[in-house]
Short mmCIF file of C-alpha atoms in Angstrom, two decimals:
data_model
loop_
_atom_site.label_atom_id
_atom_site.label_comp_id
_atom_site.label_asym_id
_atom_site.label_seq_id
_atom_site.Cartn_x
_atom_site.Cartn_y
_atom_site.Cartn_z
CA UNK A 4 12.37 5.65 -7.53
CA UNK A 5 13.07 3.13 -10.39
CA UNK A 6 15.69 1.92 -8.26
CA UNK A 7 13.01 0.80 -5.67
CA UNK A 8 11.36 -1.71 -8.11
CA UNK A 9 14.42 -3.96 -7.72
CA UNK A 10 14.07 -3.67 -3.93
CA UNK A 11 10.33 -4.42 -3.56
CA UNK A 12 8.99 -6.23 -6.45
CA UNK A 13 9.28 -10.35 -6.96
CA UNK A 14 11.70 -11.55 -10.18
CA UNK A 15 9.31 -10.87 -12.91
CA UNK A 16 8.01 -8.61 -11.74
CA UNK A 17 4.82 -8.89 -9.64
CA UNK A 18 3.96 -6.43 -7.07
CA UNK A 19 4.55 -8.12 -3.68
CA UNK A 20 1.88 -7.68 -0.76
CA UNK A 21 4.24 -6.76 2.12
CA UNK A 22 1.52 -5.74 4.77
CA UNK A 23 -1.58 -8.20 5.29
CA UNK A 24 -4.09 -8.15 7.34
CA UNK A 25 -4.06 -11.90 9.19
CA UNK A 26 -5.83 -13.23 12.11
CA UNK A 27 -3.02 -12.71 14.22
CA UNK A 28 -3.59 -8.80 14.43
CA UNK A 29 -7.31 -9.40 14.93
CA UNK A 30 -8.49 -7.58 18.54
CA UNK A 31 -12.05 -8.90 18.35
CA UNK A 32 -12.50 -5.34 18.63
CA UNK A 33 -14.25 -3.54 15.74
CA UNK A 34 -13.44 -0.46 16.34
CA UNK A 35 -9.18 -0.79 16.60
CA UNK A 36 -9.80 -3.80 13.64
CA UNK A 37 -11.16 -2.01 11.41
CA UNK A 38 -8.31 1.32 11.97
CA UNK A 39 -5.77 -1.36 11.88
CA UNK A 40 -6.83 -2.81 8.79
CA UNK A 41 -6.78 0.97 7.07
CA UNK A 42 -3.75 1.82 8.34
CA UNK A 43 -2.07 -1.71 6.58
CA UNK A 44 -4.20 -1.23 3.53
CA UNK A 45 -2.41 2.66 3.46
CA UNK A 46 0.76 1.44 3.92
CA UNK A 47 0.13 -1.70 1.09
CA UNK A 48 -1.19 1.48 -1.18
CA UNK A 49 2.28 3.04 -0.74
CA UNK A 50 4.40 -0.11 -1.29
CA UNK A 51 2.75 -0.75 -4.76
CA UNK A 52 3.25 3.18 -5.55
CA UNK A 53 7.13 2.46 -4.89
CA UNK A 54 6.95 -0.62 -6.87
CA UNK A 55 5.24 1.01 -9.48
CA UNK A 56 7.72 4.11 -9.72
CA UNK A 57 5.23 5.92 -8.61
CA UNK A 58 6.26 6.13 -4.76
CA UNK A 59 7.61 9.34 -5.00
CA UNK A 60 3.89 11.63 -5.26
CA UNK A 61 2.02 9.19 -2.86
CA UNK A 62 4.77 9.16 -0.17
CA UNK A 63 4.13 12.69 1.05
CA UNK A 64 0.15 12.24 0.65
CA UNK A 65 0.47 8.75 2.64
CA UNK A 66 2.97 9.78 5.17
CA UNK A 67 0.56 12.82 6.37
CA UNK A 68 -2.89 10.35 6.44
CA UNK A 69 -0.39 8.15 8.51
CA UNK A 70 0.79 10.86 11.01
CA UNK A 71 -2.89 12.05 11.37
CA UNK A 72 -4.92 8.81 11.61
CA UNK A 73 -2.27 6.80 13.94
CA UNK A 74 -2.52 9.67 16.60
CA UNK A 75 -6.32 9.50 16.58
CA UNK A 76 -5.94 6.02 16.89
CA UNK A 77 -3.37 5.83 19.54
CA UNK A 78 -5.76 8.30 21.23
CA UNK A 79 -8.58 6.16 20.60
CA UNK A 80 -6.92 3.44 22.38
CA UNK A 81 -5.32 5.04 25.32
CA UNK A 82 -8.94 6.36 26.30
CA UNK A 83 -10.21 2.21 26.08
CA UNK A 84 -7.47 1.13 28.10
CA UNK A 85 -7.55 3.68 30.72
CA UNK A 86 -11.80 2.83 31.13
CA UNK A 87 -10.37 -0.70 31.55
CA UNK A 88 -7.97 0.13 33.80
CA UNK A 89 -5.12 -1.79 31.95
CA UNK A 90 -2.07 -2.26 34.09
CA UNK A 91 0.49 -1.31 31.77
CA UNK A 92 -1.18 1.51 30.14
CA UNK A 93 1.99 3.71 30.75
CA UNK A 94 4.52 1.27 28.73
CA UNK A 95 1.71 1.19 26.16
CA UNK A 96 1.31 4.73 25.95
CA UNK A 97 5.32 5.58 25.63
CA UNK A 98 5.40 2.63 22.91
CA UNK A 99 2.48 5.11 21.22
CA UNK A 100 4.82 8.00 21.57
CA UNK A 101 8.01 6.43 20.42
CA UNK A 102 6.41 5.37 17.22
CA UNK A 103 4.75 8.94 16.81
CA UNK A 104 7.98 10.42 17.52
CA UNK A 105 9.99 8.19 14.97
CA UNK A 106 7.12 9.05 11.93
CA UNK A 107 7.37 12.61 12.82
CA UNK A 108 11.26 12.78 12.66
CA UNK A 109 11.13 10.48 9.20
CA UNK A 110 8.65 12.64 7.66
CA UNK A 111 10.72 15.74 8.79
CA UNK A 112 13.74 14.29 6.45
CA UNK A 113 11.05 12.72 3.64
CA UNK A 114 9.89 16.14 2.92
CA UNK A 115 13.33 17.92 3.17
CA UNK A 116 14.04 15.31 0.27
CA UNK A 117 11.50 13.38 -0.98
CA UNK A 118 13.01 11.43 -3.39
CA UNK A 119 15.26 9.37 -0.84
CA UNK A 120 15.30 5.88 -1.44
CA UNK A 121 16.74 5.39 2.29
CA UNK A 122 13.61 7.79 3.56
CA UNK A 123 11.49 5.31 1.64
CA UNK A 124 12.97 2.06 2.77
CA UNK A 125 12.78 3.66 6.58
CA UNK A 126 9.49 4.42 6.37
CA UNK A 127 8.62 0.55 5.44
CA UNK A 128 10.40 -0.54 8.19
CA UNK A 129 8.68 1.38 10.53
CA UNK A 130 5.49 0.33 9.50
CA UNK A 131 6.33 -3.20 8.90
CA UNK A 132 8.60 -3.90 12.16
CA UNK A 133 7.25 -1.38 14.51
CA UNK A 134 3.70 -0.89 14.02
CA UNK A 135 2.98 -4.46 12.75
CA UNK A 136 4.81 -6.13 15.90
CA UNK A 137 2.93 -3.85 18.10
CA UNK A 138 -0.50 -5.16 17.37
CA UNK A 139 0.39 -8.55 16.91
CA UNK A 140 1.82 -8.76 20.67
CA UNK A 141 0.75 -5.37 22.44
CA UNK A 142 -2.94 -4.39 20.97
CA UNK A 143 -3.67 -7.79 20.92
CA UNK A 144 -3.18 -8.62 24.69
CA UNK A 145 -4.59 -5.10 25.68
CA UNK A 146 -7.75 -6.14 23.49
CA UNK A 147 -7.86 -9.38 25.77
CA UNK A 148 -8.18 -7.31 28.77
CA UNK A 149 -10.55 -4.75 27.76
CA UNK A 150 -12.61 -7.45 26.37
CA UNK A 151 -12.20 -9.39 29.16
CA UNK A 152 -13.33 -6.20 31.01
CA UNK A 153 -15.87 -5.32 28.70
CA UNK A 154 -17.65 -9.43 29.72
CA UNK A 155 -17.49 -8.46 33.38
CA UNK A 156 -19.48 -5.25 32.94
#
């Protein structure tokens, strides 16, 4: 994993803060905020491990609070949006799958060999280009119409 500090880390090296919680993600609901905002702190935890050297005996630890807290969370959501009755509940749900799908298969292959710099790099970019894109255009527009829903009621 010494390898990864070249990767991840600024020139001289300072650890760099790839996942941030911004505005932009914000729901205005607590309740998928404040999951979000664990979830991006986890994954910040595991990019300073890597960038550390130290990568390699969080990953497996990090990759199974992932796997566990982003299906209670997808789960969470689902049951909002069907009480809303969101229109595209279905797309949103087989987004949810995909990305459960895709951490499953890459932590299938992480702990066959844990000390994959690829495995490592994947992982990032799942959480980073996946699961950051999807609240910052999905979650945030189904938060509009539950709230919206929620103002009605």
């Amino acid at each position: 994993f010494n390898n990864l500090k070249g990767v991840f880390s600024h020139q001289g090296g300072d650890l760099m803060q790839i996942y941030k919680w911004t505005e932009a993600l914000r729901t205005n609901i607590d309740k998928i905020d404040n999951d979000h905002k664990l979830i991006i702190n986890k994954a910040q935890e595991l990019t300073e491990a890597m960038q550390q050297g130290k990568g390699k005996q969080q990953i497996v630890e990090t990759l199974t609070f992932l796997q566990k807290y982003v299906k209670t969370h997808f789960a969470e959501e689902e049951v909002m949006q069907q009480k809303s009755n969101f229109k595209d509940f279905d797309t949103h749900k087989k987004n949810h799958t995909y990305f459960i799908s895709e951490l499953d298969k890459l932590s299938d292959k992480i702990k066959m060999d844990p000390t994959s710099t690829v495995n490592v790099i994947e992982l990032n970019r799942l959480i980073s280009g996946w699961f950051m894109n999807h609240i910052q255009k999905m979650d945030v527009e189904v938060a509009k119409h539950i709230n919206a829903t929620d103002n009605k009621n």
